[in-house]
XYZ file of C-alpha atoms in Angstrom:
440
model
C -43.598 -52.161 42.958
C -46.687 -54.304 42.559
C -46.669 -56.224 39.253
C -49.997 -57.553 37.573
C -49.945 -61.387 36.664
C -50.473 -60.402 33.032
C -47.465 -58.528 33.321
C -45.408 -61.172 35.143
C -46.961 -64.095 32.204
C -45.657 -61.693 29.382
C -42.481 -61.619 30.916
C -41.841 -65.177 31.646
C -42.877 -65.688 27.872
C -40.727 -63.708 26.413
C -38.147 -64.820 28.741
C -38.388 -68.554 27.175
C -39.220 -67.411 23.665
C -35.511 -65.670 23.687
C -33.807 -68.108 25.135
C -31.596 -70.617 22.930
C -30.378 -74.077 23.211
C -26.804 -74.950 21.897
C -25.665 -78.486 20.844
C -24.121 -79.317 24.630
C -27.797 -78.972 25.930
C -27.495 -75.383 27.925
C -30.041 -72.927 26.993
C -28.553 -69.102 27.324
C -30.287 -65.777 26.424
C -29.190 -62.842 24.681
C -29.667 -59.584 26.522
C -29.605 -57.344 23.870
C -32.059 -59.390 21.433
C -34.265 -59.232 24.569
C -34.418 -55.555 25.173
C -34.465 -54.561 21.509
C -37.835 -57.601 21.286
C -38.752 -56.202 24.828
C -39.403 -53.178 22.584
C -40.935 -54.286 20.196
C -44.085 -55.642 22.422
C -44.562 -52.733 24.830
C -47.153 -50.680 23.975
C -48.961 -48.507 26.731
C -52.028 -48.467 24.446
C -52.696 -51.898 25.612
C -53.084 -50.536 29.370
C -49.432 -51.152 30.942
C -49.120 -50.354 34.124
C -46.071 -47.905 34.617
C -43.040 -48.233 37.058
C -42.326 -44.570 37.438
C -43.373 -41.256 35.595
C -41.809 -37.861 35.955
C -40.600 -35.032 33.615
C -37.599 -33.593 32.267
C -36.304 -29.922 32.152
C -38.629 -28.656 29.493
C -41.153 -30.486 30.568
C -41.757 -33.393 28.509
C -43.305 -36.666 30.242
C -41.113 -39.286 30.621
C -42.785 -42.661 31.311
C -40.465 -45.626 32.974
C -41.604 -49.037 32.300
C -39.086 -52.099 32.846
C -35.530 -51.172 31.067
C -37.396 -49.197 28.836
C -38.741 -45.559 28.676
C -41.467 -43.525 26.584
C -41.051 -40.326 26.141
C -43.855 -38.018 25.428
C -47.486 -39.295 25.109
C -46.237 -41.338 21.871
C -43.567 -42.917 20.004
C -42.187 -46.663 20.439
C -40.338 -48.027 23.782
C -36.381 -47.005 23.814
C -34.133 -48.006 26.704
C -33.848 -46.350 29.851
C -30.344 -46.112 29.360
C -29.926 -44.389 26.456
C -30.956 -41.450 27.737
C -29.821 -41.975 31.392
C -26.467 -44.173 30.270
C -25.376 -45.206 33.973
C -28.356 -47.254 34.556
C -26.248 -50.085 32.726
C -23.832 -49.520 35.242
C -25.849 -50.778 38.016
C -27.965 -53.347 35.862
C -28.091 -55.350 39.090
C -30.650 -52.765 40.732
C -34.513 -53.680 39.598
C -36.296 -51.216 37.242
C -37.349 -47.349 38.247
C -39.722 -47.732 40.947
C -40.077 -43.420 41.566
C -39.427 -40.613 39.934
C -39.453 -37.059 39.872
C -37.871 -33.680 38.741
C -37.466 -31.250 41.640
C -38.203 -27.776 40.217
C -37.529 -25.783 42.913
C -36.163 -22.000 41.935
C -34.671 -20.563 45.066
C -32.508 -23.875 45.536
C -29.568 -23.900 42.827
C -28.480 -27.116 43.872
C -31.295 -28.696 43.249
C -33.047 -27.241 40.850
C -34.292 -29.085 37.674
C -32.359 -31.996 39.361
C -34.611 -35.379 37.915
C -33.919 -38.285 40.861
C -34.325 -41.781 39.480
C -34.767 -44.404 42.940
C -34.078 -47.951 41.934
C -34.417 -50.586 45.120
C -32.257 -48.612 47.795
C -30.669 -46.585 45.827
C -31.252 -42.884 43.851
C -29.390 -41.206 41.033
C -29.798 -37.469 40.813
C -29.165 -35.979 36.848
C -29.093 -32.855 35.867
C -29.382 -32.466 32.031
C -29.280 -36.379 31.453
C -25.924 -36.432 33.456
C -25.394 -38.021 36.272
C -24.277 -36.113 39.197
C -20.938 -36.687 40.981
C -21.041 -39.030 43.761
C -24.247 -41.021 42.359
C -26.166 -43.019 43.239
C -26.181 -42.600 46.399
C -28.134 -44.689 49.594
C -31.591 -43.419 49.787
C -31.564 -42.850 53.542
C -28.121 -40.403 52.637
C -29.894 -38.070 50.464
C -33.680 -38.153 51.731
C -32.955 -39.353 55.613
C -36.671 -41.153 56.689
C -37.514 -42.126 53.227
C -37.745 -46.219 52.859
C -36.294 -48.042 49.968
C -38.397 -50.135 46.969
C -40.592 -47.171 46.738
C -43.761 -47.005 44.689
C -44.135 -43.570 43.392
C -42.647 -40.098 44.540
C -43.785 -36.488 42.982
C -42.442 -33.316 43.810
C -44.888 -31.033 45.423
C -43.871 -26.764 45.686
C -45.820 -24.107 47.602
C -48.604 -23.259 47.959
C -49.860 -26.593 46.756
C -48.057 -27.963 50.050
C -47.531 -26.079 52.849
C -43.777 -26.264 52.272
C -41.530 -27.237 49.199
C -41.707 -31.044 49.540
C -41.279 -34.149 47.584
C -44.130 -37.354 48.285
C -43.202 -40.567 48.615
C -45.652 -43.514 48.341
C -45.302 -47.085 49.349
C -48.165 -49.462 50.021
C -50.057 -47.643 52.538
C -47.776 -44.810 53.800
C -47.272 -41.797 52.369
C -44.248 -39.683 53.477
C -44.010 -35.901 52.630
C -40.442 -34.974 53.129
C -39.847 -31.264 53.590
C -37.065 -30.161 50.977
C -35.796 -27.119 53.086
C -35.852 -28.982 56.699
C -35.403 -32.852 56.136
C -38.512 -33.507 58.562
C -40.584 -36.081 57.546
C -44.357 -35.932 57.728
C -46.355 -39.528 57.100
C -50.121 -39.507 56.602
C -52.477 -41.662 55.314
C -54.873 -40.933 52.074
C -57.623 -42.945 52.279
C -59.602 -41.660 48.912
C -57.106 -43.152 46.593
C -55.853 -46.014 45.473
C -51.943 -47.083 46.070
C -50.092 -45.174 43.204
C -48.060 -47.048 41.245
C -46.414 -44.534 39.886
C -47.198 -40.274 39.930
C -46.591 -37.082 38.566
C -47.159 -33.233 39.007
C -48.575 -31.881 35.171
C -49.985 -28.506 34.236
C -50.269 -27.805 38.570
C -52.579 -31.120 38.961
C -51.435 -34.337 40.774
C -52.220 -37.373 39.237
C -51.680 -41.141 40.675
C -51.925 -43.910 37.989
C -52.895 -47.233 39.363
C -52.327 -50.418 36.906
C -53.721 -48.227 33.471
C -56.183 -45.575 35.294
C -55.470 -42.999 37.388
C -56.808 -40.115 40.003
C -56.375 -36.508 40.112
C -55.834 -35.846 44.034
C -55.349 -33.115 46.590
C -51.569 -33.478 47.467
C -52.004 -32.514 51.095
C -55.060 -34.622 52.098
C -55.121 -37.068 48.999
C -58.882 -35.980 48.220
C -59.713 -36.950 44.724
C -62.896 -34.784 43.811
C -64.924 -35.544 40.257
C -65.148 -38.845 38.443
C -62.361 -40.905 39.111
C -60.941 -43.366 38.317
C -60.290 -42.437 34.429
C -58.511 -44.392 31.736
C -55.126 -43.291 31.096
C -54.712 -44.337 27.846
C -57.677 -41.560 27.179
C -55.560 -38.683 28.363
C -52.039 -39.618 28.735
C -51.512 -41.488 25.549
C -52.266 -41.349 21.626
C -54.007 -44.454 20.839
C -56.708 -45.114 17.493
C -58.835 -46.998 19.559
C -60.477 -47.188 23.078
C -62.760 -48.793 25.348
C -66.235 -49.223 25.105
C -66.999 -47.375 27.953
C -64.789 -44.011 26.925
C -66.617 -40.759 25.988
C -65.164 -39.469 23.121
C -65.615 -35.498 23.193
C -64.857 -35.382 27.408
C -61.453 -37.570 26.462
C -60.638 -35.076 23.279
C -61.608 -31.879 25.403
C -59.820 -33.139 28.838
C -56.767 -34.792 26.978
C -53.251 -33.878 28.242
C -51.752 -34.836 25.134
C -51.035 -31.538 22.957
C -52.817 -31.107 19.915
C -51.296 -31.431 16.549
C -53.094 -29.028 14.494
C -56.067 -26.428 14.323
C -58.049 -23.298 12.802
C -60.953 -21.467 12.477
C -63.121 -20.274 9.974
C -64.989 -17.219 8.634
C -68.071 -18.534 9.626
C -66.747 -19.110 13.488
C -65.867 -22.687 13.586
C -63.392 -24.164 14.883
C -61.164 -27.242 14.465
C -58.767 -28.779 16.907
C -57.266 -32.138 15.410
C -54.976 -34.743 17.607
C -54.021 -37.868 16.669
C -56.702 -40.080 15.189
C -59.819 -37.602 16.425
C -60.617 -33.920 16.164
C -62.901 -31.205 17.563
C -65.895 -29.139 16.119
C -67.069 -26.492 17.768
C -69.674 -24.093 15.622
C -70.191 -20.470 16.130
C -73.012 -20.962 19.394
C -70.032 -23.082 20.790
C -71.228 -26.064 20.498
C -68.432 -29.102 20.565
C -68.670 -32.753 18.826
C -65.826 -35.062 18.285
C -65.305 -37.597 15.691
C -62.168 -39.338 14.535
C -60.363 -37.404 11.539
C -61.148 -40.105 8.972
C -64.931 -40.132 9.580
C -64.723 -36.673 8.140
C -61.325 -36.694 6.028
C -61.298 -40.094 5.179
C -58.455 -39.635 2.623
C -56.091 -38.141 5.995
C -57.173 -41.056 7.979
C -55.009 -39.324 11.104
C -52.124 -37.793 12.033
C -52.191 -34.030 10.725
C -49.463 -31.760 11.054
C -50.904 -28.509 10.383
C -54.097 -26.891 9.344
C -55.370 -23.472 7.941
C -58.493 -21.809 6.598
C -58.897 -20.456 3.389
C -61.894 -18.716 1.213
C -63.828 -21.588 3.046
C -61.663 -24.503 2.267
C -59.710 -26.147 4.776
C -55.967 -26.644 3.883
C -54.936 -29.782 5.443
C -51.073 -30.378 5.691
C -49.785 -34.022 6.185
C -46.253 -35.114 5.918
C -44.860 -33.586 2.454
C -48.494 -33.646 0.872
C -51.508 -30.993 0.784
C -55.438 -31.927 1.420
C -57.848 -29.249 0.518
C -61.640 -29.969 1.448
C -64.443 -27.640 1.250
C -66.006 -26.751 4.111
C -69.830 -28.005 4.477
C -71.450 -31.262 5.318
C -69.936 -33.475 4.575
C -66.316 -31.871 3.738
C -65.790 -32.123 0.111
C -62.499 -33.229 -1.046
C -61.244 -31.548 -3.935
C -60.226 -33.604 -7.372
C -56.501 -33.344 -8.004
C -56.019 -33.728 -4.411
C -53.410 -34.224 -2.001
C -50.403 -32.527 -3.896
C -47.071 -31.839 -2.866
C -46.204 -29.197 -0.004
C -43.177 -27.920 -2.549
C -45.742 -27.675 -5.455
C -48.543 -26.064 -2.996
C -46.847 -24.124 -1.014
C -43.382 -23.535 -2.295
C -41.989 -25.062 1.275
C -40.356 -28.020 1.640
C -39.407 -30.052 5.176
C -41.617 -30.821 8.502
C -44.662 -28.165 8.556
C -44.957 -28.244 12.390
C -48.217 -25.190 12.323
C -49.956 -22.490 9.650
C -52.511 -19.936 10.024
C -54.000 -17.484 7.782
C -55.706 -14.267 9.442
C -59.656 -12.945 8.668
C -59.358 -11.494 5.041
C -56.029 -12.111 4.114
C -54.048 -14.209 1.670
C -51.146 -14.374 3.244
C -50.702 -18.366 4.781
C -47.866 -17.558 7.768
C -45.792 -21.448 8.034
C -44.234 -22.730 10.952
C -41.290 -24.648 10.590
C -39.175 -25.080 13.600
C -38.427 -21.601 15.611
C -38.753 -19.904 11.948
C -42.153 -18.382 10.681
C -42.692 -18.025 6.781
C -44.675 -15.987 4.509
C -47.041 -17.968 1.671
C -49.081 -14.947 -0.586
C -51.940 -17.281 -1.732
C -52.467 -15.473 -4.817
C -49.551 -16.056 -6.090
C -48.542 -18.358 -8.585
C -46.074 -20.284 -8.507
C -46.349 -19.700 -4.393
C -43.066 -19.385 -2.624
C -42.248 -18.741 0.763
C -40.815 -15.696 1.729
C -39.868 -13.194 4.027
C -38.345 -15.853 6.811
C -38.329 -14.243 10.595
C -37.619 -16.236 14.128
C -39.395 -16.922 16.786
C -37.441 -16.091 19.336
C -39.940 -17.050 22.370
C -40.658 -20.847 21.475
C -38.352 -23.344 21.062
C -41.154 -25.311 19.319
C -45.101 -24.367 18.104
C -47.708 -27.358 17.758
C -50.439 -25.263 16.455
C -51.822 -21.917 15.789
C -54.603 -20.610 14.215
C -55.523 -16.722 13.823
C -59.198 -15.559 13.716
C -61.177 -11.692 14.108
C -59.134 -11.638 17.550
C -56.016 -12.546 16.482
C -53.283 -15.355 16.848
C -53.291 -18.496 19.120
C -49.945 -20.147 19.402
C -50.153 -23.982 20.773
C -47.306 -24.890 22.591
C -48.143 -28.363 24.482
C -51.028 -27.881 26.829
C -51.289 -24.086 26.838
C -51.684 -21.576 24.192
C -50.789 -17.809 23.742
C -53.141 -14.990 22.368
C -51.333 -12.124 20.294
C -53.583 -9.399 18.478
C -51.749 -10.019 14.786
C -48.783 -11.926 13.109
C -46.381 -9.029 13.716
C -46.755 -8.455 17.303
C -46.583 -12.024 17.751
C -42.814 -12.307 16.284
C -41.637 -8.679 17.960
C -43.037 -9.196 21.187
C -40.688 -8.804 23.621
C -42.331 -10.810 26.640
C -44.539 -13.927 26.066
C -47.818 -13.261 27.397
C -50.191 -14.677 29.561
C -50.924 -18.404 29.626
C -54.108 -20.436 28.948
C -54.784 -23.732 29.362
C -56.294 -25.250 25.529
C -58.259 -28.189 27.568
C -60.398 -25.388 29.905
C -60.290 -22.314 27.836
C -60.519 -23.484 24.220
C -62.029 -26.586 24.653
C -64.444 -26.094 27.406
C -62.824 -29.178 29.748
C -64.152 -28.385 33.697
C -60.785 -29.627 35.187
């Protein structure tokens, strides 16, 4: 895989800067200072340029760079191979060039397989363990496909004409039919070379250095304004460049969102990272980071509800109350601690309180809580599970009932009870298109 000469410079210094000099004059280097400092220094909010990006069985981006790995769209730099522990077993291979994680039901064998290709070879895992008789020649498992690959991303039907994986090296592009071993090559001449690519929410997406293009994965078309900063969509960083637009970034972002809630007078607010979301009740939408508003949250919320038109802002163990207007007022005597607040203790991961009640309903985990507002001192009560999601990053509940934020989709349930007794999770929408008004 291509490297940038920034990339190769940082390298070379660090290189030198770990190596040490003993009395006899040799100079050696110590491996494991090297990747734990290696650490230390990558961050993809600078614009790195990725090796290989794919994701695992529940769906969670994984993002290769060097030894090291990111998972998620945040969080520091840990090693490949603690997560994928025979890497250090062939430490004489180069870094992940391709990735992917074949998802393809009717084939037991290799379904939610994750394939790893480093140089000629390719490790198949399935649930972080690698599979017996890997890794294996590249040419053995996917006969046709070169070695020292750039990129690879699975592609299903109907978005190909048959289940296939694509492979990209310089120029050529390879789709390799999963079912029949044939090899198609093509040539897509409205993108850049990938340097790495992935399949999320049913879009392709091929990063190049720290941008990347949404494209057509039979005839590599890339429609609508492209090239895009990655960073703006793929990553939580404060700060951007000059040239990003704020609300299209917080509206079009892939990364989930960490909080939000509406209020009696038909606003809404959708918080992520250092920014957030206002749209008013004739659905109009302005972004703004969260401590141009909230300057005592600065970022970072967990979870958010409404209340008799103050917004309840939860933040590690501590709780921010601001009435609603312009500006937001912050109340004296505020923040003050979730146990004293709220009778809860622990990680608040979403809350939501519904149109005239006074009941705050706390996520913690897969278990949903009861908070009577009215109360004093409040406790939480009545605990219940959720059985349908292994994890909730937001929810708010309005005149039409509950949204439940689970990464990039959400799910609509007409009250609190229905939504813990359901027995079938219902449909899916997409938060960027259908609550935040993104057009892709």
């Amino acid at each position: 895989m291509r490297q940038h000469p920034h990339t190769l410079s940082l390298c070379l210094a660090l290189a030198l800067s770990l190596a040490v000099a003993h009395d006899d004059g040799t100079v050696h280097s110590h491996p494991h200072d090297h990747a734990a400092h290696t650490a230390e220094v990558l961050d993809r909010c600078q614009g790195l340029e990725m090796d290989a990006v794919s994701v695992n069985e529940e769906g969670t981006p994984y993002f290769f760079k060097g030894d090291h790995l990111f998972k998620g769209f945040d969080g520091k730099a840990e090693l490949s191979n603690k997560s994928f522990s025979e890497l250090e077993d062939h430490h004489h291979l180069g870094h992940v060039d391709a990735a992917f994680h074949m998802h393809f039901l009717d084939s037991p064998n290799e379904h939610d397989r994750m394939f790893l290709f480093l140089d000629q070879k390719v490790f198949s895992y399935y649930q972080h363990k690698l599979e017996d008789g890997f890794p294996k020649d590249i040419s053995e498992v996917f006969p046709g496909i070169p070695n020292h690959l750039d990129a690879a991303v699975e592609c299903p039907k109907p978005d190909c004409e048959e289940d296939s994986v694509i492979f990209f090296k310089a120029d050529d592009i390879y789709h390799y039919n999963v079912r029949t071993k044939a090899v198609r090559e093509k040539a897509f001449k409205s993108m850049p070379n990938c340097t790495s690519a992935f399949r999320f929410m049913d879009h392709y997406y091929c990063f190049h250095g720290h941008q990347f293009s949404k494209f057509d994965p039979e005839t590599g078309d890339v429609h609508g304004r492209y090239p895009k900063e990655a960073r703006d969509y793929f990553t939580r960083c404060s700060e951007f460049g000059k040239g990003s637009d704020h609300l299209q970034r917080e509206r079009c972002s892939r990364v989930h969102l960490d909080a939000m809630t509406s209020d009696s007078a038909g606003n809404l607010y959708s918080f992520r990272g250092h920014h957030f979301i206002h749209r008013d009740d004739k659905n109009n939408l302005t972004s703004d980071t969260i401590e141009s508003d909230f300057k005592e949250l600065h970022s970072n919320v967990d979870a958010v509800f409404s209340y008799k038109d103050h917004l309840h802002m939860i933040k590690d163990d501590q709780v921010f109350v601001y009435k609603i207007g312009e500006p937001h007022t912050h109340l004296e005597g505020y923040p003050k601690p979730l146990k004293e607040e709220l009778g809860i203790e622990g990680h608040v991961d979403a809350a939501f309180v519904c149109d005239d009640q006074q009941v705050a309903h706390i996520v913690k985990g897969q278990n949903i809580y009861d908070v009577n507002l009215e109360e004093s001192p409040r406790v939480a009560t009545n605990e219940r599970s959720l059985s349908f999601f292994k994890r909730v990053d937001a929810a708010s509940c309005d005149k039409d009932g509950v949204k439940v934020v689970v990464g990039n989709h959400f799910y609509s349930f007409d009250s609190p009870m229905i939504m813990i007794t359901a027995k079938s999770v219902p449909e899916q929408h997409r938060v960027s298109v259908e609550l935040l008004g993104c057009d892709h």
